[in-house]
mmCIF file of C-alpha atoms in Angstrom:
data_model
loop_
_atom_site.group_PDB
_atom_site.id
_atom_site.type_symbol
_atom_site.label_atom_id
_atom_site.label_comp_id
_atom_site.label_asym_id
_atom_site.label_seq_id
_atom_site.Cartn_x
_atom_site.Cartn_y
_atom_site.Cartn_z
ATOM 1 C CA LEU X 1 -87.256 66.077 -9.411
ATOM 2 C CA GLU X 2 -84.674 63.605 -8.183
ATOM 3 C CA THR X 3 -86.104 60.163 -7.304
ATOM 4 C CA GLU X 4 -84.599 56.761 -6.972
ATOM 5 C CA PHE X 5 -85.725 56.001 -10.534
ATOM 6 C CA SER X 6 -84.360 59.186 -11.988
ATOM 7 C CA LYS X 7 -81.013 58.483 -10.425
ATOM 8 C CA THR X 8 -80.810 55.299 -12.601
ATOM 9 C CA LEU X 9 -81.118 57.348 -15.788
ATOM 10 C CA SER X 10 -77.840 59.265 -15.771
ATOM 11 C CA ASP X 11 -76.266 56.952 -18.270
ATOM 12 C CA LEU X 12 -79.145 57.161 -20.584
ATOM 13 C CA VAL X 13 -79.230 60.893 -20.351
ATOM 14 C CA GLU X 14 -75.587 61.254 -20.993
ATOM 15 C CA SER X 15 -75.504 58.974 -24.033
ATOM 16 C CA VAL X 16 -78.615 60.038 -25.725
ATOM 17 C CA LEU X 17 -79.491 63.616 -24.849
ATOM 18 C CA VAL X 18 -75.994 65.145 -24.158
ATOM 19 C CA ILE X 19 -74.272 63.382 -26.982
ATOM 20 C CA HIS X 20 -76.926 62.819 -29.668
ATOM 21 C CA HIS X 21 -79.350 65.620 -28.731
ATOM 22 C CA SER X 22 -82.295 63.446 -29.530
ATOM 23 C CA ILE X 23 -85.461 63.555 -27.465
ATOM 24 C CA PRO X 24 -87.274 60.835 -29.616
ATOM 25 C CA ILE X 25 -84.402 58.366 -29.148
ATOM 26 C CA PHE X 26 -84.304 59.188 -25.405
ATOM 27 C CA LEU X 27 -88.074 58.560 -25.029
ATOM 28 C CA SER X 28 -87.761 55.282 -27.051
ATOM 29 C CA SER X 29 -84.878 54.100 -24.807
ATOM 30 C CA LEU X 30 -86.757 55.093 -21.805
ATOM 31 C CA THR X 31 -89.824 53.203 -22.831
ATOM 32 C CA LEU X 32 -87.630 50.042 -23.547
ATOM 33 C CA ASP X 33 -85.827 50.370 -20.299
ATOM 34 C CA LEU X 34 -89.281 50.603 -18.407
ATOM 35 C CA PHE X 35 -90.613 47.609 -20.334
ATOM 36 C CA LYS X 36 -87.508 45.474 -19.438
ATOM 37 C CA ARG X 37 -87.810 46.375 -15.799
ATOM 38 C CA GLN X 38 -91.521 45.542 -15.794
ATOM 39 C CA THR X 39 -91.198 42.233 -17.579
ATOM 40 C CA ALA X 40 -88.093 41.185 -15.692
ATOM 41 C CA SER X 41 -90.080 41.174 -12.418
ATOM 42 C CA PHE X 42 -92.337 38.404 -13.773
ATOM 43 C CA ALA X 43 -90.882 35.037 -13.329
ATOM 44 C CA PRO X 44 -92.268 32.170 -15.562
ATOM 45 C CA SER X 45 -93.831 30.523 -12.512
ATOM 46 C CA THR X 46 -95.908 33.553 -11.729
ATOM 47 C CA ILE X 47 -97.646 33.733 -15.126
ATOM 48 C CA MET X 48 -101.003 32.001 -14.863
ATOM 49 C CA GLU X 49 -102.186 29.783 -17.694
ATOM 50 C CA VAL X 50 -105.833 30.069 -18.913
#
């Protein structure tokens, strides 16, 4: 399936799956990429202090 998100993964697929043939490295890299995208959307001013 081609989505806006999957279009952003071409470099990751090329570098990890095509060159290194490693699904575990791909999944790790994908997890890190998603984490960076998720945490980058939170600005310090939007985090509430308890």
